[in-house]
Amino acid sequence: MVNVEYLDGPALHRWLTRAVAELVARRAEINKLNVFPVPDADTGSNMAHTMEAALAEVNNLPAAHQCDITKLTAAIAVGAVKGARGNSGMVLSQVLRGLAQSAVSDRITGRTVQQALTTANKFVHHAIIEPVEGTVVTVLRAAAIAANQAPTDSLIDVLTAATTAAAIALANTPSQLAVLRDAGVVDAGAQGLVLLLETMLDEVSGGTIETSTNPSFQPPKPKALSIKVVGTAAPGSVDMFTQLLGATRITAPTNTKSNPTEQPQQGKTPPKPRSPFGQPTQLARLWNHQPPTIDTP
């Protein structure tokens, strides 16, 4: 087994490509797990779409920029934010935003991952008014804590610690959330996050992906959930998911070109933060292909 000490631009691009492929392959399985907050069986589809949007943004970069970690991670964050669907996609976009803000050198190291998970955890907790335990929020926090308690700050040790803790937290989600326990499933969004961590660990270790959980779940038939929605968005829409968390959905610019010198078209200004969730303070910088700066949410 070959362990790499860091991920450079091409390696990170490979991880992103593999992560998309894994999410697409497991999309139907993750959809079957989706019973919270709305039992509409689309979490796998939403997460796959979010990552596909991130990959598309990267693939639109000039070839030279695809080897530049800061430009690459910025593109990943921009693509994820623009393409985020549903609650799970919005949370995932914040995780990738954390990676972009932590990647300040030419490589992804163990310390980068520690900082990225810590920052992402802060972003998500600041974004969600009342975090619910037993969801992706719980699993992300477990990964962040474990990453920072790894025996060394090597990339393999940090990712191993984070992935192991996330998998354990995932397995415990039914004991924390009654709707999951009643349906006999783990949290769908958390399963998607664990899959992404496992894929990155696999990229670093050079091993074969053996996902932490792959049960043969039957499509659950949960009772309808009673959820208080603030706002007037249509049931099941992306805006409804953001309103569940007391946020306002971003309306991103419609032009999709990624020329770093190109300015947004007249009348299509970069998005401005209007509320915490899904609206990073530096989204305008990312959209304009400027290196993100590290801040504290």
PDB file of C-alpha atoms in Angstrom:
ATOM      1  CA  MET A   1       0.000   0.000   0.000  1.00  0.00           C
ATOM      2  CA  VAL A   2       1.354   3.420  -0.971  1.00  0.00           C
ATOM      3  CA  ASN A   3       0.509   6.387   1.223  1.00  0.00           C
ATOM      4  CA  VAL A   4       0.950   9.869  -0.181  1.00  0.00           C
ATOM      5  CA  GLU A   5       1.995  12.768   2.023  1.00  0.00           C
ATOM      6  CA  TYR A   6      -0.178  15.351   0.299  1.00  0.00           C
ATOM      7  CA  LEU A   7      -2.632  15.893  -2.528  1.00  0.00           C
ATOM      8  CA  ASP A   8      -1.531  18.181  -5.323  1.00  0.00           C
ATOM      9  CA  GLY A   9      -3.828  19.623  -7.988  1.00  0.00           C
ATOM     10  CA  PRO A  10      -4.047  16.523 -10.220  1.00  0.00           C
ATOM     11  CA  ALA A  11      -4.574  14.240  -7.207  1.00  0.00           C
ATOM     12  CA  LEU A  12      -7.341  16.459  -5.837  1.00  0.00           C
ATOM     13  CA  HIS A  13      -8.951  16.494  -9.280  1.00  0.00           C
ATOM     14  CA  ARG A  14      -8.808  12.676  -9.312  1.00  0.00           C
ATOM     15  CA  TRP A  15     -10.464  12.573  -5.902  1.00  0.00           C
ATOM     16  CA  LEU A  16     -13.233  14.872  -7.065  1.00  0.00           C
ATOM     17  CA  THR A  17     -13.819  12.745 -10.163  1.00  0.00           C
ATOM     18  CA  ARG A  18     -13.909   9.560  -8.097  1.00  0.00           C
ATOM     19  CA  ALA A  19     -16.168  11.132  -5.483  1.00  0.00           C
ATOM     20  CA  VAL A  20     -18.669  12.085  -8.163  1.00  0.00           C
ATOM     21  CA  ALA A  21     -18.559   8.567  -9.601  1.00  0.00           C
ATOM     22  CA  GLU A  22     -19.104   7.001  -6.179  1.00  0.00           C
ATOM     23  CA  LEU A  23     -22.018   9.286  -5.342  1.00  0.00           C
ATOM     24  CA  VAL A  24     -23.637   8.610  -8.698  1.00  0.00           C
ATOM     25  CA  ALA A  25     -23.171   4.859  -8.221  1.00  0.00           C
ATOM     26  CA  ARG A  26     -24.644   4.995  -4.701  1.00  0.00           C
ATOM     27  CA  ARG A  27     -27.292   7.598  -5.485  1.00  0.00           C
ATOM     28  CA  ALA A  28     -30.256   5.218  -5.415  1.00  0.00           C
ATOM     29  CA  GLU A  29     -29.066   3.600  -2.184  1.00  0.00           C
ATOM     30  CA  ILE A  30     -28.671   6.958  -0.449  1.00  0.00           C
ATOM     31  CA  ASN A  31     -32.048   8.096  -1.774  1.00  0.00           C
ATOM     32  CA  LYS A  32     -33.647   5.137   0.013  1.00  0.00           C
ATOM     33  CA  LEU A  33     -32.209   6.374   3.300  1.00  0.00           C
ATOM     34  CA  ASN A  34     -33.784   9.814   2.958  1.00  0.00           C
ATOM     35  CA  VAL A  35     -36.486  10.166   5.607  1.00  0.00           C
ATOM     36  CA  PHE A  36     -35.405  13.413   7.299  1.00  0.00           C
ATOM     37  CA  PRO A  37     -36.144  16.311   7.217  1.00  0.00           C
ATOM     38  CA  VAL A  38     -38.479  15.531   4.307  1.00  0.00           C
ATOM     39  CA  PRO A  39     -39.053  11.917   3.162  1.00  0.00           C
ATOM     40  CA  ASP A  40     -38.772  12.642  -0.556  1.00  0.00           C
ATOM     41  CA  ALA A  41     -35.957  10.202  -1.418  1.00  0.00           C
ATOM     42  CA  ASP A  42     -33.681  12.672  -3.169  1.00  0.00           C
ATOM     43  CA  THR A  43     -30.658  13.172  -0.892  1.00  0.00           C
ATOM     44  CA  GLY A  44     -28.419  10.957  -3.018  1.00  0.00           C
ATOM     45  CA  SER A  45     -29.503  12.777  -6.160  1.00  0.00           C
ATOM     46  CA  ASN A  46     -28.970  16.174  -4.527  1.00  0.00           C
ATOM     47  CA  MET A  47     -25.484  15.344  -3.285  1.00  0.00           C
ATOM     48  CA  ALA A  48     -24.477  13.818  -6.612  1.00  0.00           C
ATOM     49  CA  HIS A  49     -25.761  16.881  -8.465  1.00  0.00           C
ATOM     50  CA  THR A  50     -23.870  19.215  -6.124  1.00  0.00           C
ATOM     51  CA  MET A  51     -20.596  17.362  -6.670  1.00  0.00           C
ATOM     52  CA  GLU A  52     -21.203  17.130 -10.414  1.00  0.00           C
ATOM     53  CA  ALA A  53     -21.588  20.911 -10.466  1.00  0.00           C
ATOM     54  CA  ALA A  54     -18.296  21.260  -8.586  1.00  0.00           C
ATOM     55  CA  LEU A  55     -16.549  18.967 -11.071  1.00  0.00           C
ATOM     56  CA  ALA A  56     -18.025  20.839 -14.034  1.00  0.00           C
ATOM     57  CA  GLU A  57     -16.688  24.125 -12.650  1.00  0.00           C
ATOM     58  CA  VAL A  58     -13.226  22.569 -12.312  1.00  0.00           C
ATOM     59  CA  ASN A  59     -13.329  21.099 -15.802  1.00  0.00           C
ATOM     60  CA  ASN A  60     -14.094  24.563 -17.174  1.00  0.00           C
ATOM     61  CA  LEU A  61     -10.870  25.948 -15.727  1.00  0.00           C
ATOM     62  CA  PRO A  62      -7.894  26.487 -18.045  1.00  0.00           C
ATOM     63  CA  ALA A  63      -5.604  23.448 -17.912  1.00  0.00           C
ATOM     64  CA  ALA A  64      -2.880  25.340 -16.039  1.00  0.00           C
ATOM     65  CA  HIS A  65      -5.323  26.382 -13.314  1.00  0.00           C
ATOM     66  CA  GLN A  66      -6.417  22.777 -12.760  1.00  0.00           C
ATOM     67  CA  CYS A  67      -2.991  22.144 -11.213  1.00  0.00           C
ATOM     68  CA  ASP A  68      -3.219  25.164  -8.906  1.00  0.00           C
ATOM     69  CA  ILE A  69      -4.658  24.133  -5.539  1.00  0.00           C
ATOM     70  CA  THR A  70      -6.066  27.554  -4.622  1.00  0.00           C
ATOM     71  CA  LYS A  71      -7.788  27.999  -7.992  1.00  0.00           C
ATOM     72  CA  LEU A  72      -8.914  24.390  -8.028  1.00  0.00           C
ATOM     73  CA  THR A  73     -10.472  24.445  -4.563  1.00  0.00           C
ATOM     74  CA  ALA A  74     -12.050  27.841  -5.250  1.00  0.00           C
ATOM     75  CA  ALA A  75     -13.666  26.403  -8.384  1.00  0.00           C
ATOM     76  CA  ILE A  76     -14.882  23.385  -6.415  1.00  0.00           C
ATOM     77  CA  ALA A  77     -16.502  25.690  -3.846  1.00  0.00           C
ATOM     78  CA  VAL A  78     -18.061  27.932  -6.487  1.00  0.00           C
ATOM     79  CA  GLY A  79     -19.462  24.988  -8.427  1.00  0.00           C
ATOM     80  CA  ALA A  80     -20.871  23.374  -5.305  1.00  0.00           C
ATOM     81  CA  VAL A  81     -22.524  26.572  -4.070  1.00  0.00           C
ATOM     82  CA  LYS A  82     -24.017  27.361  -7.472  1.00  0.00           C
ATOM     83  CA  GLY A  83     -25.192  23.797  -8.013  1.00  0.00           C
ATOM     84  CA  ALA A  84     -26.261  22.913  -4.475  1.00  0.00           C
ATOM     85  CA  ARG A  85     -29.597  21.159  -4.230  1.00  0.00           C
ATOM     86  CA  GLY A  86     -31.523  20.481  -1.092  1.00  0.00           C
ATOM     87  CA  ASN A  87     -30.409  20.530   2.498  1.00  0.00           C
ATOM     88  CA  SER A  88     -27.661  17.962   1.941  1.00  0.00           C
ATOM     89  CA  GLY A  89     -26.273  19.803  -1.072  1.00  0.00           C
ATOM     90  CA  MET A  90     -26.170  23.077   0.826  1.00  0.00           C
ATOM     91  CA  VAL A  91     -24.295  21.458   3.727  1.00  0.00           C
ATOM     92  CA  LEU A  92     -21.908  19.782   1.291  1.00  0.00           C
ATOM     93  CA  SER A  93     -21.213  23.126  -0.370  1.00  0.00           C
ATOM     94  CA  GLN A  94     -20.167  24.518   3.005  1.00  0.00           C
ATOM     95  CA  VAL A  95     -17.786  21.588   3.529  1.00  0.00           C
ATOM     96  CA  LEU A  96     -16.168  22.320   0.174  1.00  0.00           C
ATOM     97  CA  ARG A  97     -16.085  25.999   1.034  1.00  0.00           C
ATOM     98  CA  GLY A  98     -14.135  25.056   4.154  1.00  0.00           C
ATOM     99  CA  LEU A  99     -11.647  23.207   1.955  1.00  0.00           C
ATOM    100  CA  ALA A 100     -11.255  26.235  -0.321  1.00  0.00           C
ATOM    101  CA  GLN A 101     -10.591  28.588   2.563  1.00  0.00           C
ATOM    102  CA  SER A 102      -8.064  26.228   4.125  1.00  0.00           C
ATOM    103  CA  ALA A 103      -6.072  25.486   0.960  1.00  0.00           C
ATOM    104  CA  VAL A 104      -3.595  28.356   1.051  1.00  0.00           C
ATOM    105  CA  SER A 105      -0.551  26.510  -0.305  1.00  0.00           C
ATOM    106  CA  ASP A 106       0.180  24.313  -3.309  1.00  0.00           C
ATOM    107  CA  ARG A 107      -0.905  21.087  -1.631  1.00  0.00           C
ATOM    108  CA  ILE A 108      -3.543  19.510   0.595  1.00  0.00           C
ATOM    109  CA  THR A 109      -1.858  18.211   3.748  1.00  0.00           C
ATOM    110  CA  GLY A 110      -3.105  16.703   6.966  1.00  0.00           C
ATOM    111  CA  ARG A 111      -3.193  20.138   8.539  1.00  0.00           C
ATOM    112  CA  THR A 112      -5.212  21.424   5.591  1.00  0.00           C
ATOM    113  CA  VAL A 113      -7.819  18.715   6.175  1.00  0.00           C
ATOM    114  CA  GLN A 114      -7.886  19.453   9.911  1.00  0.00           C
ATOM    115  CA  GLN A 115      -8.507  23.126   9.263  1.00  0.00           C
ATOM    116  CA  ALA A 116     -10.988  22.438   6.453  1.00  0.00           C
ATOM    117  CA  LEU A 117     -13.176  20.180   8.593  1.00  0.00           C
ATOM    118  CA  THR A 118     -12.989  22.551  11.553  1.00  0.00           C
ATOM    119  CA  THR A 119     -13.916  25.524   9.379  1.00  0.00           C
ATOM    120  CA  ALA A 120     -16.701  23.610   7.631  1.00  0.00           C
ATOM    121  CA  ASN A 121     -18.123  22.558  10.992  1.00  0.00           C
ATOM    122  CA  LYS A 122     -18.213  26.201  12.089  1.00  0.00           C
ATOM    123  CA  PHE A 123     -19.850  27.293   8.834  1.00  0.00           C
ATOM    124  CA  VAL A 124     -22.575  24.677   9.097  1.00  0.00           C
ATOM    125  CA  HIS A 125     -23.275  25.330  12.774  1.00  0.00           C
ATOM    126  CA  HIS A 126     -23.452  29.070  12.173  1.00  0.00           C
ATOM    127  CA  ALA A 127     -25.763  28.425   9.243  1.00  0.00           C
ATOM    128  CA  ILE A 128     -28.295  26.165  10.912  1.00  0.00           C
ATOM    129  CA  ILE A 129     -30.464  27.843  13.509  1.00  0.00           C
ATOM    130  CA  GLU A 130     -31.277  24.668  15.429  1.00  0.00           C
ATOM    131  CA  PRO A 131     -28.909  21.825  14.455  1.00  0.00           C
ATOM    132  CA  VAL A 132     -30.502  18.396  14.803  1.00  0.00           C
ATOM    133  CA  GLU A 133     -28.367  15.621  16.254  1.00  0.00           C
ATOM    134  CA  GLY A 134     -28.292  12.352  14.341  1.00  0.00           C
ATOM    135  CA  THR A 135     -27.787  14.079  10.994  1.00  0.00           C
ATOM    136  CA  VAL A 136     -24.879  15.091   8.783  1.00  0.00           C
ATOM    137  CA  VAL A 137     -24.202  17.886  11.292  1.00  0.00           C
ATOM    138  CA  THR A 138     -23.322  15.329  13.961  1.00  0.00           C
ATOM    139  CA  VAL A 139     -21.132  13.301  11.619  1.00  0.00           C
ATOM    140  CA  LEU A 140     -19.264  16.362  10.347  1.00  0.00           C
ATOM    141  CA  ARG A 141     -18.526  17.460  13.909  1.00  0.00           C
ATOM    142  CA  ALA A 142     -17.241  13.987  14.792  1.00  0.00           C
ATOM    143  CA  ALA A 143     -14.951  14.013  11.763  1.00  0.00           C
ATOM    144  CA  ALA A 144     -13.594  17.464  12.621  1.00  0.00           C
ATOM    145  CA  ILE A 145     -12.869  16.559  16.245  1.00  0.00           C
ATOM    146  CA  ALA A 146     -11.202  13.273  15.320  1.00  0.00           C
ATOM    147  CA  ALA A 147      -9.102  14.888  12.602  1.00  0.00           C
ATOM    148  CA  ASN A 148      -7.636  17.268  15.150  1.00  0.00           C
ATOM    149  CA  GLN A 149      -6.993  14.425  17.599  1.00  0.00           C
ATOM    150  CA  ALA A 150      -5.171  12.205  15.092  1.00  0.00           C
ATOM    151  CA  PRO A 151      -1.918  10.667  16.407  1.00  0.00           C
ATOM    152  CA  THR A 152       0.073  12.739  13.901  1.00  0.00           C
ATOM    153  CA  ASP A 153      -0.793  15.480  11.436  1.00  0.00           C
ATOM    154  CA  SER A 154       0.152  13.320   8.445  1.00  0.00           C
ATOM    155  CA  LEU A 155      -2.506  13.230   5.751  1.00  0.00           C
ATOM    156  CA  ILE A 156      -3.112   9.501   6.112  1.00  0.00           C
ATOM    157  CA  ASP A 157      -3.480   9.682   9.896  1.00  0.00           C
ATOM    158  CA  VAL A 158      -5.791  12.686   9.778  1.00  0.00           C
ATOM    159  CA  LEU A 159      -8.036  11.183   7.099  1.00  0.00           C
ATOM    160  CA  THR A 160      -8.080   7.790   8.810  1.00  0.00           C
ATOM    161  CA  ALA A 161      -9.123   9.356  12.108  1.00  0.00           C
ATOM    162  CA  ALA A 162     -11.761  11.578  10.505  1.00  0.00           C
ATOM    163  CA  THR A 163     -13.226   8.818   8.343  1.00  0.00           C
ATOM    164  CA  THR A 164     -13.326   6.274  11.165  1.00  0.00           C
ATOM    165  CA  ALA A 165     -15.037   8.705  13.529  1.00  0.00           C
ATOM    166  CA  ALA A 166     -17.502   9.745  10.836  1.00  0.00           C
ATOM    167  CA  ALA A 167     -18.399   6.117  10.104  1.00  0.00           C
ATOM    168  CA  ILE A 168     -18.990   5.429  13.804  1.00  0.00           C
ATOM    169  CA  ALA A 169     -21.105   8.573  14.144  1.00  0.00           C
ATOM    170  CA  LEU A 170     -23.067   7.537  11.052  1.00  0.00           C
ATOM    171  CA  ALA A 171     -23.848   4.138  12.551  1.00  0.00           C
ATOM    172  CA  ASN A 172     -25.110   5.876  15.694  1.00  0.00           C
ATOM    173  CA  THR A 173     -27.499   8.267  13.927  1.00  0.00           C
ATOM    174  CA  PRO A 174     -30.573   6.017  14.369  1.00  0.00           C
ATOM    175  CA  SER A 175     -30.080   6.123  18.143  1.00  0.00           C
ATOM    176  CA  GLN A 176     -30.177   9.928  18.038  1.00  0.00           C
ATOM    177  CA  LEU A 177     -33.107  10.534  15.706  1.00  0.00           C
ATOM    178  CA  ALA A 178     -36.358   8.645  16.164  1.00  0.00           C
ATOM    179  CA  VAL A 179     -37.475   8.942  12.551  1.00  0.00           C
ATOM    180  CA  LEU A 180     -34.297   7.140  11.437  1.00  0.00           C
ATOM    181  CA  ARG A 181     -34.718   4.449  14.070  1.00  0.00           C
ATOM    182  CA  ASP A 182     -38.345   3.882  13.094  1.00  0.00           C
ATOM    183  CA  ALA A 183     -37.420   3.568   9.419  1.00  0.00           C
ATOM    184  CA  GLY A 184     -34.411   1.339  10.115  1.00  0.00           C
ATOM    185  CA  VAL A 185     -31.933   3.581   8.303  1.00  0.00           C
ATOM    186  CA  VAL A 186     -28.954   5.836   8.941  1.00  0.00           C
ATOM    187  CA  ASP A 187     -28.996   9.504   7.965  1.00  0.00           C
ATOM    188  CA  ALA A 188     -28.792   9.908   4.200  1.00  0.00           C
ATOM    189  CA  GLY A 189     -26.758  13.116   4.110  1.00  0.00           C
ATOM    190  CA  ALA A 190     -24.334  11.722   6.670  1.00  0.00           C
ATOM    191  CA  GLN A 191     -23.885   8.594   4.550  1.00  0.00           C
ATOM    192  CA  GLY A 192     -22.967  10.781   1.585  1.00  0.00           C
ATOM    193  CA  LEU A 193     -20.406  12.712   3.630  1.00  0.00           C
ATOM    194  CA  VAL A 194     -18.801   9.492   4.885  1.00  0.00           C
ATOM    195  CA  LEU A 195     -18.581   8.260   1.309  1.00  0.00           C
ATOM    196  CA  LEU A 196     -16.662  11.402   0.292  1.00  0.00           C
ATOM    197  CA  LEU A 197     -14.231  10.992   3.192  1.00  0.00           C
ATOM    198  CA  GLU A 198     -13.725   7.329   2.347  1.00  0.00           C
ATOM    199  CA  THR A 199     -13.009   8.224  -1.254  1.00  0.00           C
ATOM    200  CA  MET A 200     -10.368  10.785  -0.250  1.00  0.00           C
ATOM    201  CA  LEU A 201      -8.793   8.300   2.164  1.00  0.00           C
ATOM    202  CA  ASP A 202      -8.697   5.765  -0.643  1.00  0.00           C
ATOM    203  CA  GLU A 203      -6.994   8.281  -2.931  1.00  0.00           C
ATOM    204  CA  VAL A 204      -4.336   8.880  -0.289  1.00  0.00           C
ATOM    205  CA  SER A 205      -3.808   5.244   0.729  1.00  0.00           C
ATOM    206  CA  GLY A 206      -3.959   3.766  -2.748  1.00  0.00           C
ATOM    207  CA  GLY A 207      -6.379   1.104  -1.545  1.00  0.00           C
ATOM    208  CA  THR A 208      -9.713  -0.161  -2.764  1.00  0.00           C
ATOM    209  CA  ILE A 209     -12.785   1.578  -1.450  1.00  0.00           C
ATOM    210  CA  GLU A 210     -14.639  -0.481   1.128  1.00  0.00           C
ATOM    211  CA  THR A 211     -17.461   1.711   2.268  1.00  0.00           C
ATOM    212  CA  SER A 212     -18.338   1.677   5.937  1.00  0.00           C
ATOM    213  CA  THR A 213     -21.962   0.764   5.452  1.00  0.00           C
ATOM    214  CA  ASN A 214     -23.679  -0.820   2.507  1.00  0.00           C
ATOM    215  CA  PRO A 215     -26.801  -2.463   3.919  1.00  0.00           C
ATOM    216  CA  SER A 216     -29.578  -3.749   1.710  1.00  0.00           C
ATOM    217  CA  PHE A 217     -32.218  -1.308   2.847  1.00  0.00           C
ATOM    218  CA  GLN A 218     -35.768  -1.619   1.665  1.00  0.00           C
ATOM    219  CA  PRO A 219     -37.351   1.655   0.569  1.00  0.00           C
ATOM    220  CA  PRO A 220     -38.675   3.064   3.855  1.00  0.00           C
ATOM    221  CA  LYS A 221     -42.277   4.079   4.246  1.00  0.00           C
ATOM    222  CA  PRO A 222     -42.086   6.667   7.013  1.00  0.00           C
ATOM    223  CA  LYS A 223     -44.939   8.634   8.390  1.00  0.00           C
ATOM    224  CA  ALA A 224     -45.284  12.162   7.104  1.00  0.00           C
ATOM    225  CA  LEU A 225     -43.162  14.550   9.118  1.00  0.00           C
ATOM    226  CA  SER A 226     -44.567  17.693  10.649  1.00  0.00           C
ATOM    227  CA  ILE A 227     -42.053  20.439   9.871  1.00  0.00           C
ATOM    228  CA  LYS A 228     -42.555  24.127  10.414  1.00  0.00           C
ATOM    229  CA  VAL A 229     -41.483  26.025   7.310  1.00  0.00           C
ATOM    230  CA  VAL A 230     -40.736  29.742   7.457  1.00  0.00           C
ATOM    231  CA  GLY A 231     -41.621  31.292   4.116  1.00  0.00           C
ATOM    232  CA  THR A 232     -43.749  30.510   1.102  1.00  0.00           C
ATOM    233  CA  ALA A 233     -41.559  28.232  -1.032  1.00  0.00           C
ATOM    234  CA  ALA A 234     -43.195  25.302  -2.773  1.00  0.00           C
ATOM    235  CA  PRO A 235     -43.031  21.985  -0.875  1.00  0.00           C
ATOM    236  CA  GLY A 236     -40.003  19.939  -1.899  1.00  0.00           C
ATOM    237  CA  SER A 237     -38.239  22.824  -3.614  1.00  0.00           C
ATOM    238  CA  VAL A 238     -34.662  23.882  -2.949  1.00  0.00           C
ATOM    239  CA  ASP A 239     -35.939  27.114  -1.437  1.00  0.00           C
ATOM    240  CA  MET A 240     -38.069  25.143   0.968  1.00  0.00           C
ATOM    241  CA  PHE A 241     -34.984  23.351   2.275  1.00  0.00           C
ATOM    242  CA  THR A 242     -33.162  26.602   2.884  1.00  0.00           C
ATOM    243  CA  GLN A 243     -36.232  28.074   4.565  1.00  0.00           C
ATOM    244  CA  LEU A 244     -36.307  25.081   6.903  1.00  0.00           C
ATOM    245  CA  LEU A 245     -33.073  26.541   8.218  1.00  0.00           C
ATOM    246  CA  GLY A 246     -34.246  30.141   8.209  1.00  0.00           C
ATOM    247  CA  ALA A 247     -32.172  31.144   5.192  1.00  0.00           C
ATOM    248  CA  THR A 248     -32.564  32.741   1.806  1.00  0.00           C
ATOM    249  CA  ARG A 249     -31.544  30.891  -1.327  1.00  0.00           C
ATOM    250  CA  ILE A 250     -28.695  32.314  -3.435  1.00  0.00           C
ATOM    251  CA  THR A 251     -29.553  33.410  -6.941  1.00  0.00           C
ATOM    252  CA  ALA A 252     -26.248  32.810  -8.698  1.00  0.00           C
ATOM    253  CA  PRO A 253     -25.184  34.469 -11.959  1.00  0.00           C
ATOM    254  CA  THR A 254     -26.388  32.530 -14.981  1.00  0.00           C
ATOM    255  CA  ASN A 255     -23.212  32.758 -17.044  1.00  0.00           C
ATOM    256  CA  THR A 256     -21.075  29.641 -16.506  1.00  0.00           C
ATOM    257  CA  LYS A 257     -17.802  30.570 -18.182  1.00  0.00           C
ATOM    258  CA  SER A 258     -14.726  30.274 -16.022  1.00  0.00           C
ATOM    259  CA  ASN A 259     -12.354  32.722 -17.650  1.00  0.00           C
ATOM    260  CA  PRO A 260     -10.499  34.317 -14.710  1.00  0.00           C
ATOM    261  CA  THR A 261     -10.315  37.648 -16.526  1.00  0.00           C
ATOM    262  CA  GLU A 262     -13.982  37.727 -17.421  1.00  0.00           C
ATOM    263  CA  GLN A 263     -16.217  40.004 -15.376  1.00  0.00           C
ATOM    264  CA  PRO A 264     -19.864  39.205 -14.705  1.00  0.00           C
ATOM    265  CA  GLN A 265     -22.184  40.490 -17.401  1.00  0.00           C
ATOM    266  CA  GLN A 266     -23.883  43.827 -16.879  1.00  0.00           C
ATOM    267  CA  GLY A 267     -26.865  43.420 -14.626  1.00  0.00           C
ATOM    268  CA  LYS A 268     -25.567  40.085 -13.290  1.00  0.00           C
ATOM    269  CA  THR A 269     -23.556  41.057 -10.243  1.00  0.00           C
ATOM    270  CA  PRO A 270     -21.764  38.552  -8.031  1.00  0.00           C
ATOM    271  CA  PRO A 271     -23.937  37.146  -5.238  1.00  0.00           C
ATOM    272  CA  LYS A 272     -23.892  39.022  -1.964  1.00  0.00           C
ATOM    273  CA  PRO A 273     -24.356  37.437   1.461  1.00  0.00           C
ATOM    274  CA  ARG A 274     -27.931  37.875   2.654  1.00  0.00           C
ATOM    275  CA  SER A 275     -28.086  35.220   5.336  1.00  0.00           C
ATOM    276  CA  PRO A 276     -25.696  32.694   6.835  1.00  0.00           C
ATOM    277  CA  PHE A 277     -26.697  29.414   5.221  1.00  0.00           C
ATOM    278  CA  GLY A 278     -25.272  28.697   1.793  1.00  0.00           C
ATOM    279  CA  GLN A 279     -24.107  32.287   1.451  1.00  0.00           C
ATOM    280  CA  PRO A 280     -20.375  32.405   2.260  1.00  0.00           C
ATOM    281  CA  THR A 281     -18.956  35.818   2.955  1.00  0.00           C
ATOM    282  CA  GLN A 282     -16.375  35.335   0.238  1.00  0.00           C
ATOM    283  CA  LEU A 283     -18.614  33.833  -2.434  1.00  0.00           C
ATOM    284  CA  ALA A 284     -18.171  36.941  -4.565  1.00  0.00           C
ATOM    285  CA  ARG A 285     -14.396  36.484  -4.401  1.00  0.00           C
ATOM    286  CA  LEU A 286     -14.715  32.837  -5.376  1.00  0.00           C
ATOM    287  CA  TRP A 287     -17.078  33.675  -8.213  1.00  0.00           C
ATOM    288  CA  ASN A 288     -14.557  36.194  -9.573  1.00  0.00           C
ATOM    289  CA  HIS A 289     -11.809  33.556  -9.306  1.00  0.00           C
ATOM    290  CA  GLN A 290      -9.908  35.442  -6.640  1.00  0.00           C
ATOM    291  CA  PRO A 291      -8.048  33.480  -3.965  1.00  0.00           C
ATOM    292  CA  PRO A 292     -10.167  33.142  -0.832  1.00  0.00           C
ATOM    293  CA  THR A 293      -8.834  34.477   2.432  1.00  0.00           C
ATOM    294  CA  ILE A 294      -9.138  32.702   5.734  1.00  0.00           C
ATOM    295  CA  ASP A 295     -11.692  34.184   8.057  1.00  0.00           C
ATOM    296  CA  THR A 296     -13.494  33.146  11.180  1.00  0.00           C
ATOM    297  CA  PRO A 297     -17.241  32.790  10.779  1.00  0.00           C
TER     298      PRO A 297
END
